[in-house]
Short mmCIF file of C-alpha atoms in Angstrom, two decimals:
data_model
loop_
_atom_site.label_atom_id
_atom_site.label_comp_id
_atom_site.label_asym_id
_atom_site.label_seq_id
_atom_site.Cartn_x
_atom_site.Cartn_y
_atom_site.Cartn_z
CA MET A 29 -69.15 -66.05 38.01
CA ASP A 30 -72.57 -65.39 39.49
CA ASP A 31 -74.19 -61.96 39.68
CA SER A 32 -72.91 -61.13 43.16
CA ALA A 33 -69.30 -61.98 42.19
CA TRP A 34 -69.58 -59.62 39.18
CA LEU A 35 -71.08 -56.97 41.45
CA VAL A 36 -68.13 -57.23 43.84
CA LEU A 37 -65.67 -57.11 40.91
CA ARG A 38 -67.35 -53.98 39.52
CA GLY A 39 -67.17 -52.44 42.98
CA LEU A 40 -63.48 -53.29 43.41
CA CYS A 41 -62.64 -51.74 40.03
CA ARG A 42 -64.65 -48.64 40.99
CA GLY A 43 -62.74 -48.51 44.29
CA LEU A 44 -59.36 -48.80 42.51
CA HIS A 45 -60.38 -46.05 40.09
CA LEU A 46 -61.37 -43.87 43.03
CA ALA A 47 -58.09 -44.63 44.85
CA GLY A 48 -56.05 -43.63 41.79
CA TYR A 49 -58.12 -40.48 41.31
CA PHE A 50 -57.74 -39.58 44.99
CA GLY A 51 -53.97 -40.16 44.76
CA ALA A 52 -53.56 -37.94 41.69
CA PHE A 53 -55.74 -35.18 43.17
CA GLY A 54 -54.24 -35.50 46.66
CA THR A 55 -50.68 -35.18 45.38
CA ALA A 56 -51.56 -32.00 43.47
CA PHE A 57 -53.46 -30.67 46.49
CA PHE A 58 -50.52 -31.44 48.81
CA ALA A 59 -48.08 -29.64 46.47
CA ALA A 60 -50.44 -26.66 46.23
CA LEU A 61 -50.72 -26.44 50.04
CA PHE A 62 -47.22 -27.30 51.24
CA GLY A 63 -45.07 -26.62 48.18
CA PRO A 64 -43.66 -28.90 45.47
CA LEU A 65 -41.11 -31.63 46.22
CA PRO A 66 -39.03 -33.90 43.99
CA GLY A 67 -40.97 -37.08 43.26
CA LEU A 68 -44.46 -35.57 43.51
CA LYS A 69 -44.97 -35.48 39.72
CA ARG A 70 -44.17 -39.18 39.45
CA LEU A 71 -46.57 -39.89 42.33
CA ALA A 72 -49.36 -37.93 40.64
CA TRP A 73 -48.84 -39.81 37.37
CA ALA A 74 -48.93 -43.13 39.27
CA GLY A 75 -52.33 -42.10 40.61
CA PHE A 76 -53.45 -41.22 37.10
CA VAL A 77 -52.38 -44.63 35.74
CA LEU A 78 -54.27 -46.40 38.56
CA ALA A 79 -57.37 -44.24 37.93
CA LEU A 80 -57.15 -45.02 34.21
CA ALA A 81 -56.65 -48.78 34.64
CA GLY A 82 -59.35 -49.09 37.31
CA GLY A 83 -61.66 -46.84 35.33
CA ALA A 84 -61.20 -48.82 32.11
CA ALA A 85 -61.92 -52.12 33.88
CA TRP A 86 -64.95 -50.57 35.62
CA PHE A 87 -66.24 -49.13 32.33
CA TRP A 88 -65.96 -52.53 30.62
CA LEU A 89 -67.68 -54.42 33.45
CA GLN A 90 -70.39 -51.77 33.83
CA THR A 91 -71.09 -51.91 30.07
CA ALA A 92 -71.40 -55.70 30.26
CA TYR A 93 -73.87 -55.24 33.14
CA PHE A 94 -75.91 -52.52 31.38
CA ALA A 95 -76.16 -54.52 28.13
CA SER A 96 -76.57 -57.90 29.88
CA ALA A 97 -73.70 -59.06 27.67
CA ASN A 98 -71.15 -61.77 28.41
CA ALA A 99 -69.29 -62.16 25.11
CA PRO A 100 -66.44 -59.62 24.65
CA ALA A 101 -67.76 -58.75 21.15
CA SER A 102 -71.20 -57.84 22.56
CA VAL A 103 -69.66 -55.74 25.32
CA PHE A 104 -67.42 -53.99 22.78
CA ALA A 105 -70.44 -53.21 20.59
CA ALA A 106 -72.29 -51.67 23.54
CA LEU A 107 -69.38 -49.37 24.57
CA PRO A 108 -70.35 -46.44 22.26
CA LEU A 109 -73.96 -46.64 23.46
CA VAL A 110 -72.84 -46.44 27.10
CA ALA A 111 -70.34 -43.66 26.32
CA GLY A 112 -72.87 -41.55 24.44
CA TYR A 113 -76.21 -42.25 26.06
CA THR A 114 -75.64 -42.84 29.78
CA ARG A 115 -74.60 -40.40 32.49
CA PHE A 116 -72.13 -43.01 33.73
CA GLY A 117 -70.50 -43.20 30.28
CA TRP A 118 -70.03 -39.55 29.43
CA LEU A 119 -69.27 -38.48 33.00
CA THR A 120 -66.58 -41.16 33.46
CA LEU A 121 -64.92 -40.21 30.16
CA ALA A 122 -65.16 -36.49 30.94
CA ARG A 123 -63.69 -37.06 34.42
CA MET A 124 -60.73 -38.93 32.93
CA GLY A 125 -60.23 -36.13 30.38
CA VAL A 126 -60.21 -33.55 33.19
CA LEU A 127 -57.71 -35.66 35.17
CA LEU A 128 -55.40 -35.87 32.15
CA LEU A 129 -55.58 -32.08 31.83
CA ALA A 130 -54.81 -31.78 35.54
CA MET A 131 -51.76 -34.03 35.15
CA LEU A 132 -50.46 -31.92 32.26
CA CYS A 133 -50.82 -28.84 34.49
CA ALA A 134 -48.96 -30.66 37.28
CA GLN A 135 -46.23 -31.63 34.85
CA ALA A 136 -45.86 -27.94 33.98
CA GLY A 137 -45.61 -27.11 37.71
CA ARG A 138 -49.08 -25.50 37.86
CA TRP A 139 -50.06 -27.41 40.99
CA ARG A 140 -52.97 -25.18 42.05
CA VAL A 141 -54.68 -25.46 38.68
CA ALA A 142 -53.99 -29.21 38.70
CA ALA A 143 -55.53 -29.55 42.18
CA LEU A 144 -58.58 -27.51 41.14
CA LEU A 145 -59.20 -29.56 37.99
CA ALA A 146 -58.61 -32.93 39.66
CA GLY A 147 -60.78 -31.81 42.60
CA LEU A 148 -63.67 -31.10 40.23
CA GLY A 149 -63.23 -34.60 38.79
CA VAL A 150 -63.28 -36.13 42.28
CA LEU A 151 -66.49 -34.29 43.21
CA ALA A 152 -68.18 -35.16 39.89
CA GLN A 153 -68.21 -38.79 41.04
CA SER A 154 -71.14 -37.78 43.29
CA TRP A 155 -73.35 -37.35 40.23
CA LEU A 156 -73.18 -41.12 39.76
CA GLY A 157 -74.63 -41.65 43.23
CA HIS A 158 -78.11 -42.11 44.61
CA GLY A 159 -78.68 -38.46 45.57
CA ALA A 160 -78.16 -37.05 42.07
CA ALA A 161 -80.42 -39.74 40.58
CA MET A 162 -83.23 -39.23 43.10
CA GLY A 163 -83.70 -35.46 42.88
CA GLY A 164 -86.10 -33.66 45.25
CA PRO A 165 -85.17 -32.39 48.73
CA GLU A 166 -83.95 -35.80 49.95
CA GLY A 167 -81.91 -36.39 46.80
CA ASN A 168 -80.37 -32.92 46.99
CA ALA A 169 -79.48 -33.48 50.64
CA LEU A 170 -77.85 -36.83 49.79
CA LEU A 171 -75.94 -35.21 46.91
CA ALA A 172 -74.64 -32.46 49.24
CA PHE A 173 -73.55 -35.03 51.87
CA SER A 174 -71.89 -37.12 49.16
CA LEU A 175 -69.96 -34.08 47.85
CA LEU A 176 -68.74 -33.31 51.38
CA HIS A 177 -67.87 -36.96 52.06
CA ILE A 178 -65.97 -37.64 48.86
CA GLY A 179 -64.23 -34.25 48.92
CA ALA A 180 -63.02 -34.66 52.51
CA ALA A 181 -61.98 -38.29 51.91
CA ALA A 182 -59.97 -37.27 48.83
CA CYS A 183 -58.25 -34.45 50.77
CA TRP A 184 -57.24 -36.87 53.52
CA LEU A 185 -56.62 -40.28 51.94
CA GLY A 186 -55.39 -38.80 48.65
CA THR A 187 -52.65 -36.74 50.29
CA LEU A 188 -51.20 -39.63 52.35
CA PRO A 189 -48.72 -40.87 49.67
CA ALA A 190 -47.42 -37.31 49.21
CA LEU A 191 -47.15 -36.93 53.00
CA ALA A 192 -45.08 -40.12 53.24
CA LEU A 193 -42.74 -38.76 50.56
CA ALA A 194 -42.53 -35.35 52.21
CA VAL A 195 -41.81 -36.76 55.69
CA ALA A 196 -38.86 -38.65 54.19
CA ARG A 197 -37.45 -35.66 52.32
CA SER A 198 -38.44 -32.56 54.28
CA ASP A 199 -35.87 -30.63 56.33
CA THR A 200 -38.63 -29.65 58.77
CA PRO A 201 -40.78 -32.80 59.05
CA GLN A 202 -42.27 -31.82 62.42
CA ALA A 203 -43.68 -28.50 61.17
CA LEU A 204 -45.00 -30.25 58.09
CA ALA A 205 -46.64 -33.07 60.08
CA GLN A 206 -48.24 -30.56 62.47
CA ALA A 207 -49.64 -28.49 59.60
CA TYR A 208 -50.93 -31.67 57.97
CA SER A 209 -52.65 -32.70 61.21
CA ARG A 210 -54.84 -29.61 61.07
CA LEU A 211 -55.97 -30.54 57.55
CA GLY A 212 -56.57 -34.15 58.69
CA LEU A 213 -58.71 -33.02 61.63
CA ILE A 214 -61.03 -30.94 59.42
CA CYS A 215 -61.34 -33.83 56.92
CA VAL A 216 -62.12 -36.40 59.62
CA ALA A 217 -64.86 -34.18 61.10
CA LEU A 218 -66.44 -33.71 57.65
CA ILE A 219 -66.17 -37.43 56.79
CA LEU A 220 -67.81 -38.46 60.08
CA ALA A 221 -70.68 -35.97 59.82
CA SER A 222 -71.43 -36.67 56.13
CA ALA A 223 -71.16 -40.47 56.61
CA PHE A 224 -73.60 -40.36 59.50
CA LEU A 225 -76.14 -38.31 57.53
CA GLN A 226 -75.85 -40.61 54.49
CA TYR A 227 -76.24 -43.73 56.67
CA TRP A 228 -79.25 -42.11 58.28
CA LEU A 229 -80.99 -41.69 54.90
CA LEU A 230 -79.74 -44.80 53.07
CA ILE A 231 -79.51 -47.46 55.78
CA GLY A 232 -82.45 -46.31 57.84
CA HIS A 233 -82.17 -48.66 60.81
CA LEU A 234 -79.36 -49.94 63.02
CA SER A 235 -80.30 -53.59 62.51
CA ALA A 236 -79.64 -53.20 58.75
CA PHE A 237 -75.90 -52.97 59.53
CA LEU A 238 -75.97 -56.68 60.38
CA THR A 239 -78.79 -58.01 58.20
CA THR A 240 -78.00 -56.58 54.74
CA GLY A 241 -74.99 -56.69 52.41
CA TYR A 242 -75.04 -52.89 52.14
CA GLY A 243 -75.12 -52.49 55.92
CA ALA A 244 -72.37 -55.07 56.51
CA THR A 245 -70.07 -53.43 53.94
CA ALA A 246 -70.83 -50.00 55.43
CA LEU A 247 -69.96 -51.46 58.86
CA LEU A 248 -66.67 -52.79 57.46
CA LYS A 249 -65.96 -49.27 56.14
CA THR A 250 -66.67 -47.86 59.60
CA VAL A 251 -64.29 -50.36 61.26
CA LEU A 252 -61.55 -49.56 58.73
CA PHE A 253 -62.15 -45.85 59.29
CA ALA A 254 -61.77 -46.39 63.05
CA GLY A 255 -58.44 -48.15 62.35
CA LEU A 256 -57.32 -45.20 60.23
CA LEU A 257 -58.29 -42.80 63.02
CA ALA A 258 -56.30 -44.81 65.57
CA LEU A 259 -53.22 -44.71 63.33
CA ALA A 260 -53.67 -40.98 62.68
CA ALA A 261 -54.02 -40.29 66.42
CA ARG A 262 -50.82 -42.27 67.12
CA ASN A 263 -49.04 -40.27 64.43
CA ARG A 264 -50.30 -36.97 65.82
CA PHE A 265 -49.76 -37.52 69.55
CA HIS A 266 -46.92 -40.05 69.70
CA LEU A 267 -44.75 -39.87 66.57
CA THR A 268 -44.99 -36.23 65.44
CA PRO A 269 -43.66 -34.71 68.71
CA THR A 270 -40.54 -36.92 68.49
CA LEU A 271 -39.66 -36.04 64.89
CA PRO A 272 -37.16 -36.22 63.23
CA THR A 273 -36.07 -39.21 65.39
CA SER A 274 -39.32 -41.02 64.65
CA ARG A 275 -39.19 -40.29 60.90
CA LYS A 276 -38.95 -43.99 59.94
CA ALA A 277 -41.74 -45.06 62.29
CA LEU A 278 -43.98 -42.25 61.00
CA ARG A 279 -43.39 -43.28 57.39
CA ARG A 280 -44.24 -46.88 58.30
CA ALA A 281 -47.44 -45.74 60.05
CA ILE A 282 -48.44 -43.65 57.01
CA ALA A 283 -47.81 -46.69 54.78
CA TRP A 284 -50.26 -48.64 56.98
CA GLU A 285 -52.75 -45.80 56.66
CA ILE A 286 -52.42 -45.95 52.86
CA ALA A 287 -52.98 -49.72 52.89
CA LEU A 288 -56.06 -49.40 55.12
CA GLY A 289 -57.30 -46.52 52.97
CA LEU A 290 -57.03 -48.68 49.83
CA ILE A 291 -59.11 -51.44 51.43
CA LEU A 292 -61.61 -48.83 52.62
CA LEU A 293 -61.96 -47.40 49.09
CA ALA A 294 -62.43 -50.91 47.68
CA ALA A 295 -65.22 -51.41 50.23
CA ALA A 296 -66.66 -48.01 49.24
CA GLY A 297 -66.68 -49.13 45.59
CA VAL A 298 -68.62 -52.26 46.54
CA VAL A 299 -71.10 -50.43 48.77
CA MET A 300 -71.95 -48.05 45.90
CA GLN A 301 -72.99 -51.06 43.81
CA LEU A 302 -75.39 -52.41 46.43
CA PRO A 303 -79.03 -51.47 47.04
CA PRO A 304 -79.37 -49.40 50.24
CA PRO A 305 -81.60 -51.11 52.84
CA ALA A 306 -83.89 -48.06 53.23
CA MET A 307 -85.36 -48.78 49.78
CA ALA A 308 -86.33 -52.37 50.54
CA GLY A 309 -89.89 -53.24 49.64
CA MET A 310 -90.20 -50.67 46.85
CA GLU A 311 -90.86 -53.20 44.08
CA MET A 312 -94.37 -52.94 42.67
CA GLY A 313 -96.40 -55.57 40.96
CA MET B 15 -70.15 -39.59 79.39
CA ARG B 16 -70.38 -37.13 76.48
CA LEU B 17 -69.40 -39.89 74.06
CA SER B 18 -72.09 -42.26 75.33
CA LEU B 19 -74.70 -39.49 75.10
CA PHE B 20 -73.65 -38.86 71.50
CA ALA B 21 -73.82 -42.59 70.71
CA ALA B 22 -77.29 -42.84 72.24
CA ALA B 23 -78.50 -39.82 70.25
CA ALA B 24 -76.99 -41.24 67.07
CA SER B 25 -78.69 -44.60 67.67
CA LEU B 26 -82.04 -42.90 68.23
CA MET B 27 -81.66 -40.87 65.04
CA LEU B 28 -80.77 -43.97 63.04
CA ALA B 29 -83.69 -45.84 64.54
CA ALA B 30 -86.04 -43.08 63.39
CA ALA B 31 -84.48 -42.46 59.98
CA PRO B 32 -86.76 -41.73 57.02
CA ALA B 33 -86.62 -44.04 54.01
CA ALA B 34 -84.61 -42.82 50.99
CA PHE B 35 -85.65 -44.57 47.84
CA ALA B 36 -82.42 -45.15 45.95
CA HIS B 37 -82.39 -47.13 42.65
CA ALA B 38 -85.11 -46.70 40.02
CA HIS B 39 -88.14 -48.38 41.55
CA LEU B 40 -91.60 -48.07 40.12
CA LYS B 41 -93.51 -45.40 42.03
CA ALA B 42 -96.67 -45.30 39.90
CA SER B 43 -98.03 -46.29 36.52
CA THR B 44 -100.85 -45.30 34.16
CA PRO B 45 -102.69 -47.63 33.75
CA ALA B 46 -102.08 -48.61 37.37
CA ALA B 47 -101.49 -52.19 38.52
CA GLY B 48 -104.83 -54.01 38.63
CA ALA B 49 -106.69 -51.18 36.84
CA LYS B 50 -109.52 -51.72 34.35
CA VAL B 51 -109.13 -49.56 31.23
CA ALA B 52 -110.79 -48.98 27.86
CA PRO B 53 -109.30 -50.41 24.62
CA SER B 54 -108.69 -46.84 23.47
CA THR B 55 -105.84 -46.45 26.00
CA SER B 56 -102.95 -45.44 23.77
CA ALA B 57 -99.94 -45.21 26.07
CA LEU B 58 -98.39 -46.68 29.19
CA LEU B 59 -96.63 -44.29 31.56
CA LEU B 60 -94.20 -45.59 34.20
CA THR B 61 -93.00 -43.22 36.93
CA PHE B 62 -89.82 -44.24 38.77
CA THR B 63 -88.22 -43.04 41.99
CA GLU B 64 -85.07 -42.03 40.07
CA ALA B 65 -84.08 -40.74 36.64
CA VAL B 66 -83.61 -43.57 34.12
CA GLN B 67 -81.49 -44.20 31.00
CA PRO B 68 -83.99 -45.02 28.20
CA LYS B 69 -81.43 -46.68 25.89
CA PHE B 70 -81.05 -49.43 28.48
CA CYS B 71 -84.70 -49.69 29.55
CA THR B 72 -87.20 -52.16 28.10
CA VAL B 73 -90.97 -52.43 28.51
CA THR B 74 -93.02 -55.30 27.11
CA VAL B 75 -96.81 -55.51 27.31
CA LEU B 76 -98.27 -58.92 26.48
CA ASP B 77 -101.92 -59.86 26.13
CA SER B 78 -103.31 -63.16 27.40
CA MET B 79 -102.30 -64.84 24.12
CA GLY B 80 -98.71 -63.67 24.51
CA MET B 81 -98.95 -61.09 21.71
CA HIS B 82 -97.05 -57.79 22.06
CA ALA B 83 -99.22 -54.74 22.68
CA GLU B 84 -96.41 -52.18 23.03
CA GLN B 85 -95.23 -50.22 20.00
CA GLY B 86 -91.62 -49.11 19.75
CA ALA B 87 -89.02 -48.54 22.43
CA PRO B 88 -89.81 -46.68 25.68
CA GLN B 89 -88.88 -42.99 25.79
CA THR B 90 -88.41 -40.62 28.72
CA VAL B 91 -91.00 -37.88 28.97
CA PRO B 92 -89.40 -34.47 28.14
CA GLY B 93 -88.66 -32.63 31.39
CA HIS B 94 -89.34 -35.75 33.46
CA PRO B 95 -86.25 -38.00 33.35
CA ASN B 96 -87.86 -40.39 35.85
CA GLU B 97 -90.85 -41.15 33.58
CA LEU B 98 -90.91 -43.72 30.77
CA SER B 99 -93.64 -43.75 28.15
CA VAL B 100 -94.43 -46.44 25.60
CA LYS B 101 -97.20 -46.49 22.97
CA LEU B 102 -99.88 -49.17 23.24
CA HIS B 103 -102.09 -50.90 20.73
CA LEU B 104 -104.69 -52.80 22.73
CA GLN B 105 -106.58 -55.02 20.31
CA MET B 106 -108.79 -57.11 22.56
CA ALA B 107 -110.31 -57.26 26.00
CA GLY B 108 -108.53 -59.24 28.67
CA LYS B 109 -105.56 -59.22 30.96
CA TYR B 110 -102.31 -57.49 29.88
CA THR B 111 -98.99 -58.10 31.62
CA VAL B 112 -96.35 -55.37 31.79
CA ASP B 113 -92.72 -56.48 32.24
CA TRP B 114 -90.30 -53.58 32.75
CA HIS B 115 -86.53 -53.40 33.09
CA ALA B 116 -84.98 -50.06 34.03
CA LEU B 117 -81.46 -48.69 34.36
CA SER B 118 -81.17 -45.71 36.69
CA VAL B 119 -78.61 -42.93 36.20
CA ASP B 120 -76.82 -44.16 39.34
CA THR B 121 -75.91 -47.32 37.35
CA HIS B 122 -78.32 -49.82 38.91
CA LYS B 123 -80.80 -52.08 37.14
CA THR B 124 -84.25 -52.90 38.49
CA HIS B 125 -87.21 -54.80 37.06
CA GLY B 126 -90.78 -55.63 37.85
CA LYS B 127 -94.03 -56.95 36.52
CA PHE B 128 -97.70 -56.00 36.93
CA SER B 129 -100.92 -56.38 35.00
CA PHE B 130 -104.04 -54.43 34.07
CA THR B 131 -107.27 -55.43 32.38
CA VAL B 132 -108.88 -54.09 29.21
CA THR B 133 -112.70 -54.14 29.29
CA ASN B 134 -115.12 -53.36 26.48
#
């Protein structure tokens, strides 16, 4: 595989890890907000397993990239160095440790503590981004936008599997769906605002959406997000008012949202591996 | 109408966006690219746009004969995680080529090359 194929693979693994993390956090958050339901613990553990598998694959590929190693033995030898001496290494391991702790709390029925711990792990991902690495006023602004973006995305996309389960099992699905809509609206507003501000700093110019890999992937994310919004609007204005008759249709629509959300997170994983267009021309010498 | 006004404003803001320098790119160096320095110069300092991970950074300094002039591995400067320093032993006058590879804390690798001249 050439470099760009490895880059995409690293990004996809990062996206899967993020999706699993979002799912585990979102399930705990949903239970903390709307009350526990049978099946939520299993859903949270499924998210944990996906976060662990995606994270392990991402860690391996990232180590191979850091050490410029191809042979499995060389990558294996570099793992302790990455774990101990890079922010990526210790932060990824710490985040997985925190998620495991959160899952144990969820297993014990302490959903609020689980949501808080997993939420911290979700937000910590921002310290692997451009803003935290840059420092200074611009870096701090980017870090703040990233925290808002990732937090709001986790609250929305991460709670969708739990919502699908709850819509199927709740005695009052309409009240639940209406309460969820309010959460969704806040998240969407925060995602839109923080995405725009990050694009403004990292992409720099409209033409870069079509002329760079970063811009094109960001554009794909925007299109997928628009699709998610359309589905969410249909759920809110068409399917929710006719509940419980439309229970099946709503569950199907949420399943589509989850599928689109997974693709969007995979694209997000890839975009985080690419150089933002605004930095073009910085090489010296 | 409101939507199109918002879109127009957003387009204008994007068109006028400032540049954010993500990834560890070389911002400055001492000696600088193309500089003329004395043989007593004892260290090379590279300043990047982002914090770097020294365990995965390399800096080589070769004279015109291809002999290494750097001594030891590069280290970050205490309190300045975006600065890499490497000791130099410049034995003779002539052109020296610096080849750097950096890993930033946001997991991206960058590299570059420049040269400076040692004069007696």
